Amino acid sequence: AQSVTQLGSHVSVSEGALVLLRCNYSSSVPPYLFWYVQYPNQGLQLLLKYTSAATLVKGINGFEAEFKKSETSFHLTKPSAHMSDAAEYFCAVSLNAGNMLTFGGGTRLMVKP
Amino acid sequence: SAVISQKPSRDICQRGTSLTIQCQVDSQVTMMFWYRQQPGQSLTLIATANQGSEATYESGFVIDKFPISRPNLTFSTLTVSNMSPEDSSIYLCSGKDRGRQETQYFGPGTRLLVL
């Protein structure tokens, strides 16, 4: 069984500041890990994924995430927040390619001018 | 990546009625899923849509309430039956890409309000 915990349901940053969204997972085997973004009134868009290759994964829109097995974490970062980054972000895990996704509770990112 | 569309994008329905949501994928996917996202919450898997056979439902979801069809590899429908206000949610269709089966893509969602 797998589970995902996202620390902080709401995160607020100033434009230009570092974005850090936290995700911790629980899995009995090395997992696949994903970050999705949901803009207002839209579906989910894949930001990036970890599939047991490089531990530092780069995604779209300047986001990246680092898989840390010792900490069971997959935190999402972006060096400089932009107003257009305001959205809901979901971390998700699956045990293997054929397994279904389990989602975290989501983190709403707010960017202040 | 697979492009997934849904119809309708939103609807307002009266309690006791049913709504059928359509999901179309532009390329073949190996698996299709239906999720529910209740207001302010994360996604919950309703069921896996199986081609040509009955869907596989998650705990807490039943076929009588959420009948699902998948007549071919690129199309599926979800019906929300005998609706109540508690069914007000976003319903999302998703598919696993045939070429990259670890990756799941999502449709834009159907926003349902039941009065």
Coordinates of N, CA and C in Angstrom, one line a residue:
Chain A
A1 N 0.9 -1.2 0.0 CA 0.0 0.0 0.0 C 0.9 1.2 0.0
Q2 N 0.4 2.3 -0.6 CA 1.2 3.5 -0.6 C 0.3 4.7 -0.1
S3 N 0.9 5.7 0.3 CA 0.2 6.9 0.8 C 1.1 8.1 0.5
V4 N 0.5 9.3 0.5 CA 1.2 10.6 0.3 C 0.7 11.6 1.2
T5 N 1.6 12.4 1.8 CA 1.3 13.4 2.7 C 1.9 14.7 2.2
Q6 N 1.1 15.7 2.0 CA 1.6 17.1 1.6 C 1.5 18.0 2.8
L7 N 2.6 18.5 3.3 CA 2.6 19.3 4.4 C 2.2 20.8 4.0
G8 N 1.2 21.3 4.6 CA 0.7 22.6 4.3 C -0.3 22.6 3.2
S9 N -1.6 22.8 3.6 CA -2.6 22.9 2.6 C -2.6 24.2 1.8
H10 N -2.0 25.2 2.4 CA -1.9 26.5 1.8 C -0.4 27.0 2.0
V11 N 0.2 27.5 0.9 CA 1.5 28.1 1.0 C 1.4 29.5 0.3
S12 N 1.9 30.5 0.9 CA 1.9 31.8 0.3 C 3.4 32.3 0.2
V13 N 3.7 32.8 -1.0 CA 5.1 33.4 -1.2 C 4.9 34.7 -2.0
S14 N 6.0 35.5 -1.9 CA 6.0 36.7 -2.7 C 6.5 36.4 -4.1
E15 N 6.1 37.2 -5.0 CA 6.6 37.1 -6.4 C 8.2 37.2 -6.4
G16 N 8.8 36.3 -7.0 CA 10.3 36.3 -7.0 C 10.9 35.4 -5.9
A17 N 10.2 35.0 -5.0 CA 10.7 34.2 -3.9 C 10.7 32.7 -4.2
L18 N 11.5 32.0 -3.4 CA 11.6 30.5 -3.6 C 10.3 29.9 -3.3
V19 N 9.9 28.9 -4.1 CA 8.7 28.1 -3.9 C 9.2 26.7 -3.4
L20 N 8.6 26.3 -2.3 CA 8.9 24.9 -1.7 C 7.6 24.3 -1.3
L21 N 7.2 23.2 -2.0 CA 6.0 22.5 -1.6 C 6.5 21.1 -1.2
R22 N 6.0 20.7 0.0 CA 6.6 19.5 0.6 C 5.7 18.3 0.3
C23 N 6.3 17.1 0.0 CA 5.6 15.9 -0.2 C 6.4 14.8 0.4
N24 N 5.8 14.0 1.3 CA 6.4 12.8 1.8 C 5.5 11.6 1.4
Y25 N 6.1 10.5 1.2 CA 5.4 9.3 0.7 C 5.7 8.1 1.6
S26 N 4.8 7.1 1.5 CA 5.0 5.9 2.2 C 4.8 4.8 1.1
S27 N 5.8 3.9 0.9 CA 5.6 2.9 -0.1 C 6.5 1.7 0.3
S28 N 6.0 0.5 0.0 CA 6.7 -0.7 0.4 C 7.8 -1.1 -0.6
V29 N 7.7 -0.5 -1.8 CA 8.7 -0.7 -2.8 C 9.1 0.7 -3.4
P30 N 10.3 0.8 -4.1 CA 10.6 2.1 -4.7 C 9.5 2.5 -5.6
P31 N 9.0 3.7 -5.4 CA 7.8 4.2 -6.1 C 8.1 5.0 -7.3
Y32 N 7.0 5.2 -8.1 CA 7.0 6.3 -9.1 C 6.3 7.5 -8.4
L33 N 6.9 8.7 -8.6 CA 6.3 9.9 -7.9 C 6.1 11.0 -9.0
F34 N 5.0 11.7 -8.7 CA 4.5 12.7 -9.7 C 4.1 14.0 -8.9
W35 N 4.3 15.1 -9.7 CA 3.6 16.3 -9.3 C 2.7 16.8 -10.4
Y36 N 1.5 17.1 -10.0 CA 0.5 17.7 -10.9 C 0.1 19.1 -10.5
V37 N -0.3 19.9 -11.4 CA -0.8 21.2 -11.1 C -2.2 21.4 -11.7
Q38 N -3.0 22.1 -10.9 CA -4.4 22.3 -11.3 C -4.6 23.8 -11.2
Y39 N -4.7 24.5 -12.4 CA -5.0 25.9 -12.4 C -6.5 26.0 -12.2
P40 N -7.0 27.2 -11.8 CA -8.4 27.4 -11.5 C -9.3 27.0 -12.7
N41 N -10.3 26.2 -12.4 CA -11.3 25.7 -13.3 C -10.7 24.9 -14.5
Q42 N -9.6 24.2 -14.2 CA -9.0 23.4 -15.2 C -8.7 22.0 -14.6
G43 N -8.3 21.1 -15.5 CA -8.0 19.7 -15.0 C -6.5 19.7 -14.5
L44 N -6.0 18.5 -14.4 CA -4.7 18.3 -13.8 C -3.7 18.2 -15.0
Q45 N -2.5 18.9 -14.8 CA -1.5 18.9 -15.8 C -0.2 18.3 -15.1
L46 N 0.4 17.4 -15.8 CA 1.6 16.8 -15.2 C 2.8 17.8 -15.3
L47 N 3.4 18.0 -14.1 CA 4.5 18.9 -14.0 C 5.8 18.2 -14.2
L48 N 6.0 17.1 -13.5 CA 7.2 16.3 -13.6 C 6.9 14.9 -12.9
K49 N 7.9 14.0 -13.2 CA 7.7 12.6 -12.6 C 9.1 12.1 -12.3
Y50 N 9.2 11.2 -11.3 CA 10.3 10.4 -11.0 C 10.0 8.9 -11.2
T51 N 10.9 8.3 -12.0 CA 10.7 6.9 -12.3 C 11.9 6.1 -12.2
S52 N 12.7 6.3 -11.1 CA 13.9 5.6 -10.8 C 15.1 5.9 -11.6
A53 N 15.1 7.0 -12.3 CA 16.3 7.4 -13.0 C 17.0 8.5 -12.2
A54 N 17.3 9.6 -12.7 CA 18.0 10.7 -11.9 C 17.1 11.1 -10.8
T55 N 17.7 11.4 -9.6 CA 16.9 11.7 -8.4 C 16.5 13.2 -8.5
L56 N 17.2 14.0 -9.2 CA 16.7 15.4 -9.4 C 16.0 15.5 -10.8
V57 N 14.7 15.8 -10.7 CA 13.9 15.8 -11.9 C 13.5 17.2 -12.2
K58 N 13.6 17.6 -13.5 CA 13.2 18.9 -13.9 C 11.9 18.8 -14.7
G59 N 11.0 19.7 -14.4 CA 9.7 19.7 -15.1 C 9.5 21.0 -15.9
I60 N 8.2 21.2 -16.1 CA 7.8 22.4 -16.9 C 7.7 23.6 -16.0
N61 N 7.8 24.7 -16.7 CA 7.6 26.0 -16.0 C 8.6 26.3 -14.9
G62 N 9.8 25.7 -15.0 CA 10.9 26.0 -14.1 C 10.9 25.2 -12.8
F63 N 10.0 24.3 -12.7 CA 9.9 23.5 -11.4 C 10.8 22.3 -11.5
E64 N 11.3 21.9 -10.3 CA 12.0 20.7 -10.2 C 11.7 20.0 -8.9
A65 N 12.1 18.8 -8.8 CA 11.8 18.0 -7.5 C 13.0 17.0 -7.3
E66 N 13.3 16.8 -6.1 CA 14.4 15.8 -5.8 C 13.8 14.7 -5.0
F67 N 14.1 13.5 -5.5 CA 13.7 12.3 -4.7 C 14.8 12.0 -3.7
K68 N 14.4 11.9 -2.4 CA 15.3 11.6 -1.4 C 14.8 10.3 -0.6
K69 N 15.4 9.2 -1.0 CA 14.9 7.9 -0.4 C 15.0 7.9 1.1
S70 N 16.1 8.4 1.6 CA 16.4 8.4 3.1 C 15.3 9.2 3.8
E71 N 14.8 10.2 3.2 CA 13.8 11.0 3.9 C 12.4 10.7 3.3
T72 N 12.2 9.8 2.5 CA 11.0 9.5 1.8 C 10.3 10.7 1.4
S73 N 11.0 11.6 0.7 CA 10.4 12.9 0.3 C 10.6 13.1 -1.2
F74 N 9.8 14.0 -1.7 CA 9.8 14.4 -3.1 C 9.3 15.8 -3.2
H75 N 10.0 16.7 -2.6 CA 9.6 18.1 -2.5 C 9.7 18.9 -3.8
L76 N 8.8 19.7 -4.1 CA 8.8 20.5 -5.4 C 9.3 21.9 -5.1
T77 N 10.2 22.4 -6.0 CA 10.8 23.7 -5.8 C 10.8 24.5 -7.1
K78 N 10.9 25.8 -6.9 CA 11.1 26.7 -8.1 C 11.8 27.9 -7.5
P79 N 12.9 28.3 -8.1 CA 13.8 29.3 -7.5 C 13.0 30.7 -7.4
S80 N 12.2 31.0 -8.3 CA 11.6 32.3 -8.3 C 10.1 32.2 -8.7
A81 N 9.2 32.5 -7.8 CA 7.8 32.4 -8.1 C 7.3 33.5 -9.0
H82 N 6.3 33.1 -9.8 CA 5.7 34.0 -10.7 C 4.2 34.0 -10.4
M83 N 3.6 35.1 -10.7 CA 2.1 35.2 -10.4 C 1.3 34.1 -11.0
S84 N 1.8 33.7 -12.2 CA 1.1 32.6 -12.9 C 1.2 31.2 -12.3
D85 N 2.1 31.1 -11.3 CA 2.2 29.8 -10.6 C 1.1 29.6 -9.6
A86 N 0.3 30.6 -9.3 CA -0.8 30.4 -8.3 C -1.7 29.3 -8.8
A87 N -1.8 28.2 -8.0 CA -2.6 27.1 -8.5 C -2.6 26.1 -7.3
E88 N -3.3 25.0 -7.5 CA -3.3 23.8 -6.6 C -2.3 22.8 -7.1
Y89 N -1.5 22.3 -6.2 CA -0.4 21.3 -6.6 C -0.7 20.0 -5.9
F90 N -0.6 18.9 -6.6 CA -0.8 17.6 -6.1 C 0.4 16.7 -6.3
C91 N 0.8 16.1 -5.2 CA 1.8 15.0 -5.3 C 1.1 13.7 -5.3
A92 N 1.6 12.8 -6.1 CA 1.0 11.5 -6.3 C 2.1 10.4 -6.4
V93 N 1.7 9.2 -6.0 CA 2.6 8.0 -6.0 C 1.9 6.8 -6.6
S94 N 2.7 6.0 -7.2 CA 2.2 4.7 -7.7 C 3.3 3.7 -7.5
L95 N 3.0 2.4 -7.2 CA 4.0 1.4 -6.9 C 4.7 0.9 -8.2
N96 N 4.0 1.0 -9.3 CA 4.7 0.6 -10.6 C 3.9 1.1 -11.7
A97 N 4.4 0.9 -12.9 CA 3.8 1.5 -14.1 C 2.3 1.1 -14.3
G98 N 2.0 -0.1 -13.8 CA 0.6 -0.5 -14.1 C -0.4 -0.2 -12.9
N99 N 0.2 0.4 -11.9 CA -0.6 0.7 -10.7 C -1.3 2.0 -10.7
M100 N -2.3 2.2 -10.0 CA -3.1 3.4 -10.0 C -2.4 4.4 -9.1
L101 N -2.7 5.7 -9.3 CA -2.2 6.8 -8.5 C -2.9 7.0 -7.2
T102 N -2.1 7.3 -6.2 CA -2.6 7.8 -4.9 C -2.2 9.2 -4.7
F103 N -3.2 10.1 -4.5 CA -2.9 11.5 -4.4 C -2.8 12.0 -3.0
G104 N -1.9 13.0 -2.8 CA -1.9 13.7 -1.6 C -3.1 14.7 -1.5
G105 N -3.2 15.4 -0.4 CA -4.3 16.3 -0.2 C -4.3 17.6 -1.0
G106 N -3.1 17.9 -1.5 CA -3.0 19.1 -2.3 C -2.5 20.3 -1.5
T107 N -1.8 21.2 -2.2 CA -1.3 22.4 -1.6 C -1.7 23.6 -2.5
R108 N -2.4 24.5 -2.0 CA -2.7 25.7 -2.8 C -1.6 26.7 -2.6
L109 N -1.0 27.1 -3.7 CA 0.1 28.1 -3.7 C -0.5 29.4 -4.1
M110 N -0.3 30.4 -3.3 CA -0.7 31.8 -3.5 C 0.6 32.6 -3.7
V111 N 0.6 33.5 -4.7 CA 1.8 34.3 -5.0 C 1.4 35.8 -4.8
K112 N 2.0 36.5 -3.9 CA 1.7 37.9 -3.6 C 2.6 38.8 -4.5
P113 N 2.0 39.9 -5.0 CA 2.8 40.8 -5.8 C 3.9 41.5 -4.9
Chain B
S1 N 2.1 13.1 -25.5 CA 1.2 12.9 -24.4 C -0.2 12.8 -24.9
A2 N -1.0 12.0 -24.2 CA -2.4 11.8 -24.6 C -3.2 13.1 -24.4
V3 N -4.1 13.5 -25.3 CA -5.0 14.6 -25.1 C -6.4 14.1 -24.8
I4 N -6.9 14.5 -23.6 CA -8.2 13.9 -23.2 C -9.2 15.0 -23.1
S5 N -10.4 14.8 -23.6 CA -11.5 15.8 -23.6 C -12.7 15.2 -22.9
Q6 N -13.4 16.1 -22.3 CA -14.6 15.7 -21.5 C -15.8 16.5 -21.9
K7 N -17.0 15.9 -21.9 CA -18.2 16.6 -22.2 C -19.3 16.2 -21.2
P8 N -20.1 17.0 -20.6 CA -20.0 18.5 -20.6 C -18.9 19.0 -19.7
S9 N -18.5 20.3 -19.9 CA -17.5 20.8 -19.0 C -18.1 21.2 -17.6
R10 N -19.3 21.5 -17.6 CA -20.0 21.8 -16.4 C -21.5 21.6 -16.6
D11 N -22.2 21.4 -15.5 CA -23.7 21.2 -15.5 C -24.3 21.5 -14.2
I12 N -25.5 22.0 -14.2 CA -26.3 22.1 -13.0 C -27.5 21.2 -13.1
C13 N -27.7 20.3 -12.2 CA -28.7 19.3 -12.3 C -29.6 19.3 -11.1
Q14 N -30.8 18.8 -11.2 CA -31.8 18.7 -10.1 C -31.6 17.3 -9.5
R15 N -31.8 17.3 -8.1 CA -31.7 16.0 -7.4 C -32.6 15.0 -8.0
G16 N -32.2 13.7 -8.0 CA -33.0 12.7 -8.5 C -32.8 12.4 -10.0
T17 N -32.1 13.2 -10.7 CA -31.8 13.0 -12.1 C -30.5 12.4 -12.3
S18 N -30.1 12.0 -13.5 CA -28.8 11.4 -13.8 C -28.1 12.2 -14.9
L19 N -26.8 12.1 -14.8 CA -26.0 12.8 -15.8 C -24.9 11.9 -16.4
T20 N -24.8 11.8 -17.7 CA -23.7 11.0 -18.3 C -22.6 11.9 -18.8
I21 N -21.4 11.6 -18.4 CA -20.2 12.4 -18.7 C -19.4 11.6 -19.7
Q22 N -19.0 12.2 -20.8 CA -18.2 11.5 -21.9 C -16.8 11.9 -21.8
C23 N -15.9 10.9 -22.1 CA -14.5 11.1 -22.1 C -13.9 10.6 -23.4
Q24 N -13.2 11.4 -24.1 CA -12.6 11.0 -25.4 C -11.1 11.2 -25.3
V25 N -10.3 10.2 -25.7 CA -8.9 10.3 -25.8 C -8.4 10.3 -27.2
D26 N -7.4 11.1 -27.5 CA -7.0 11.3 -28.9 C -6.1 10.2 -29.4
S27 N -5.6 9.3 -28.5 CA -4.7 8.2 -28.9 C -5.0 7.1 -28.0
Q28 N -4.6 5.9 -28.3 CA -4.9 4.7 -27.5 C -4.2 4.8 -26.2
V29 N -4.9 4.4 -25.2 CA -4.4 4.3 -23.8 C -4.6 2.9 -23.3
T30 N -3.8 2.5 -22.4 CA -3.9 1.2 -21.9 C -5.0 1.1 -20.8
M31 N -5.1 2.1 -20.0 CA -6.1 2.1 -18.9 C -6.8 3.4 -18.8
M32 N -8.0 3.5 -18.5 CA -8.8 4.7 -18.3 C -9.4 4.7 -16.9
F33 N -9.4 5.8 -16.3 CA -9.9 5.9 -14.9 C -10.9 7.1 -14.8
W34 N -11.7 7.0 -13.8 CA -12.6 8.1 -13.4 C -12.3 8.5 -11.9
Y35 N -12.2 9.8 -11.7 CA -11.9 10.3 -10.4 C -13.0 11.3 -10.0
R36 N -13.2 11.5 -8.7 CA -14.0 12.5 -8.1 C -13.2 13.4 -7.3
Q37 N -13.4 14.7 -7.4 CA -12.8 15.7 -6.6 C -13.8 16.6 -6.0
Q38 N -14.1 16.3 -4.7 CA -15.1 17.1 -4.0 C -14.6 18.4 -3.7
P39 N -15.4 19.4 -3.4 CA -15.0 20.8 -3.2 C -13.9 20.9 -2.2
G40 N -12.8 21.5 -2.6 CA -11.7 21.8 -1.7 C -10.9 20.6 -1.4
Q41 N -11.1 19.5 -2.0 CA -10.4 18.2 -1.6 C -9.5 17.7 -2.8
S42 N -8.9 16.6 -2.4 CA -8.0 15.9 -3.4 C -8.8 15.0 -4.3
L43 N -8.2 14.2 -5.1 CA -8.8 13.3 -6.0 C -9.0 11.9 -5.4
T44 N -10.2 11.4 -5.6 CA -10.5 10.0 -5.2 C -10.8 9.2 -6.4
L45 N -10.2 8.0 -6.5 CA -10.5 7.1 -7.6 C -11.8 6.5 -7.5
I46 N -12.7 6.6 -8.5 CA -14.0 6.0 -8.5 C -13.8 4.5 -9.0
A47 N -13.3 4.4 -10.2 CA -13.2 3.1 -10.8 C -12.2 3.1 -12.0
T48 N -11.8 2.0 -12.4 CA -11.0 1.7 -13.6 C -12.0 1.3 -14.7
A49 N -12.0 2.0 -15.8 CA -12.9 1.6 -16.9 C -12.2 0.6 -17.8
N50 N -12.8 -0.6 -17.9 CA -12.2 -1.7 -18.6 C -12.9 -1.8 -20.0
Q51 N -12.1 -2.0 -21.0 CA -12.7 -2.1 -22.4 C -13.6 -3.3 -22.5
G52 N -14.8 -3.1 -22.9 CA -15.7 -4.3 -23.2 C -16.1 -5.1 -22.0
S53 N -15.9 -4.7 -20.8 CA -16.3 -5.4 -19.6 C -16.6 -4.4 -18.5
E54 N -17.1 -5.0 -17.4 CA -17.5 -4.2 -16.3 C -16.4 -3.4 -15.7
A55 N -16.6 -2.2 -15.2 CA -15.5 -1.4 -14.6 C -15.2 -2.0 -13.2
T56 N -14.0 -1.7 -12.8 CA -13.5 -2.2 -11.5 C -13.6 -1.0 -10.5
Y57 N -14.5 -1.1 -9.5 CA -14.8 0.0 -8.6 C -14.0 -0.1 -7.3
E58 N -13.7 1.1 -6.8 CA -13.0 1.2 -5.6 C -14.0 1.2 -4.4
S59 N -13.4 0.9 -3.2 CA -14.3 0.8 -2.1 C -15.1 2.1 -1.9
G60 N -16.4 1.9 -1.7 CA -17.2 3.1 -1.4 C -18.0 3.5 -2.7
F61 N -17.7 3.0 -3.8 CA -18.3 3.3 -5.1 C -18.9 2.0 -5.7
V62 N -20.2 2.2 -6.2 CA -20.9 1.0 -6.7 C -21.4 1.3 -8.1
I63 N -21.6 0.2 -8.8 CA -22.0 0.3 -10.2 C -23.4 0.9 -10.4
D64 N -24.3 0.7 -9.5 CA -25.7 1.2 -9.6 C -25.6 2.8 -9.5
K65 N -24.7 3.3 -8.7 CA -24.6 4.7 -8.6 C -23.8 5.4 -9.7
F66 N -22.7 4.7 -10.1 CA -21.8 5.2 -11.1 C -21.5 4.2 -12.2
P67 N -22.5 3.9 -13.0 CA -22.3 3.0 -14.1 C -21.3 3.6 -15.1
I68 N -20.4 2.8 -15.6 CA -19.3 3.2 -16.5 C -19.3 2.3 -17.7
S69 N -19.1 2.9 -18.8 CA -18.9 2.1 -20.0 C -17.6 2.5 -20.7
R70 N -17.0 1.5 -21.4 CA -15.8 1.8 -22.2 C -15.9 0.8 -23.5
P71 N -16.6 1.3 -24.5 CA -16.8 0.4 -25.6 C -15.6 0.2 -26.5
N72 N -14.7 1.1 -26.5 CA -13.4 1.0 -27.2 C -12.3 1.6 -26.5
L73 N -11.1 1.6 -27.1 CA -9.9 2.0 -26.4 C -9.8 3.5 -26.1
T74 N -10.6 4.3 -26.8 CA -10.4 5.8 -26.7 C -11.7 6.5 -26.2
F75 N -12.7 5.8 -25.7 CA -13.9 6.4 -25.3 C -14.5 5.7 -24.0
S76 N -15.0 6.6 -23.1 CA -15.6 6.0 -21.9 C -16.7 7.0 -21.4
T77 N -17.7 6.5 -20.7 CA -18.7 7.3 -20.1 C -18.8 7.0 -18.6
L78 N -19.1 8.0 -17.9 CA -19.5 7.8 -16.4 C -20.9 8.4 -16.2
T79 N -21.8 7.7 -15.7 CA -23.1 8.2 -15.3 C -23.2 8.4 -13.8
V80 N -23.6 9.6 -13.4 CA -23.9 9.8 -12.0 C -25.4 9.7 -11.8
S81 N -25.8 8.7 -11.1 CA -27.3 8.3 -11.1 C -28.0 8.8 -9.9
N82 N -29.3 9.1 -10.0 CA -30.1 9.5 -8.9 C -29.3 10.5 -8.0
M83 N -29.0 11.7 -8.6 CA -28.1 12.6 -7.9 C -28.7 13.3 -6.7
S84 N -27.8 13.6 -5.8 CA -28.1 14.4 -4.6 C -27.1 15.5 -4.5
P85 N -27.3 16.5 -3.7 CA -26.3 17.6 -3.6 C -24.9 17.1 -3.2
E86 N -24.9 16.0 -2.5 CA -23.6 15.4 -2.1 C -22.7 15.0 -3.3
D87 N -23.4 14.8 -4.4 CA -22.6 14.4 -5.6 C -22.0 15.6 -6.4
S88 N -22.2 16.8 -5.8 CA -21.6 18.0 -6.4 C -20.1 17.9 -6.3
S89 N -19.4 17.8 -7.4 CA -18.0 17.6 -7.4 C -17.5 17.9 -8.8
I90 N -16.2 17.8 -9.0 CA -15.5 17.7 -10.3 C -15.3 16.3 -10.6
Y91 N -15.6 15.8 -11.7 CA -15.4 14.4 -12.2 C -14.4 14.5 -13.3
L92 N -13.3 13.7 -13.1 CA -12.2 13.8 -14.0 C -11.9 12.4 -14.6
C93 N -11.7 12.4 -15.9 CA -11.3 11.2 -16.6 C -9.8 11.2 -16.8
S94 N -9.2 10.1 -16.8 CA -7.7 10.0 -17.0 C -7.4 8.8 -17.8
G95 N -6.2 8.8 -18.4 CA -5.7 7.6 -19.1 C -4.2 7.4 -19.0
K96 N -3.8 6.2 -19.0 CA -2.4 5.9 -19.0 C -1.9 5.7 -20.4
D97 N -0.9 6.5 -20.7 CA -0.3 6.5 -22.1 C 0.2 5.1 -22.5
R98 N -0.1 4.7 -23.7 CA 0.4 3.3 -24.1 C 1.9 3.3 -24.2
G99 N 2.5 4.4 -24.5 CA 4.0 4.4 -24.7 C 4.7 4.5 -23.3
R100 N 4.1 5.3 -22.4 CA 4.7 5.6 -21.1 C 3.7 5.2 -20.1
Q101 N 3.6 3.9 -19.7 CA 2.5 3.5 -18.9 C 2.5 3.9 -17.5
E102 N 3.7 4.5 -17.1 CA 3.7 5.0 -15.7 C 3.0 6.3 -15.6
T103 N 2.8 7.0 -16.8 CA 2.3 8.4 -16.8 C 0.8 8.4 -17.0
Q104 N 0.1 9.2 -16.2 CA -1.3 9.3 -16.3 C -1.7 10.7 -16.7
Y105 N -2.5 10.9 -17.7 CA -2.9 12.2 -18.1 C -4.4 12.4 -17.8
F106 N -4.8 13.7 -17.6 CA -6.1 14.0 -17.1 C -6.9 14.8 -18.1
G107 N -8.2 14.6 -18.1 CA -9.1 15.5 -18.9 C -9.3 16.8 -18.0
P108 N -10.0 17.8 -18.6 CA -10.2 19.1 -18.0 C -11.2 19.0 -16.8
G109 N -12.0 17.9 -16.7 CA -12.9 17.8 -15.7 C -14.3 18.2 -16.1
T110 N -15.3 17.7 -15.4 CA -16.7 18.1 -15.5 C -17.2 18.6 -14.1
R111 N -17.6 19.8 -14.1 CA -18.0 20.5 -12.8 C -19.5 20.3 -12.7
L112 N -19.9 19.5 -11.7 CA -21.3 19.2 -11.5 C -21.8 19.8 -10.2
L113 N -22.9 20.5 -10.3 CA -23.6 21.1 -9.2 C -25.0 20.5 -9.2
V114 N -25.4 19.9 -8.0 CA -26.7 19.3 -7.9 C -27.5 20.1 -6.9
L115 N -28.6 20.6 -7.3 CA -29.5 21.4 -6.5 C -30.6 20.6 -5.8

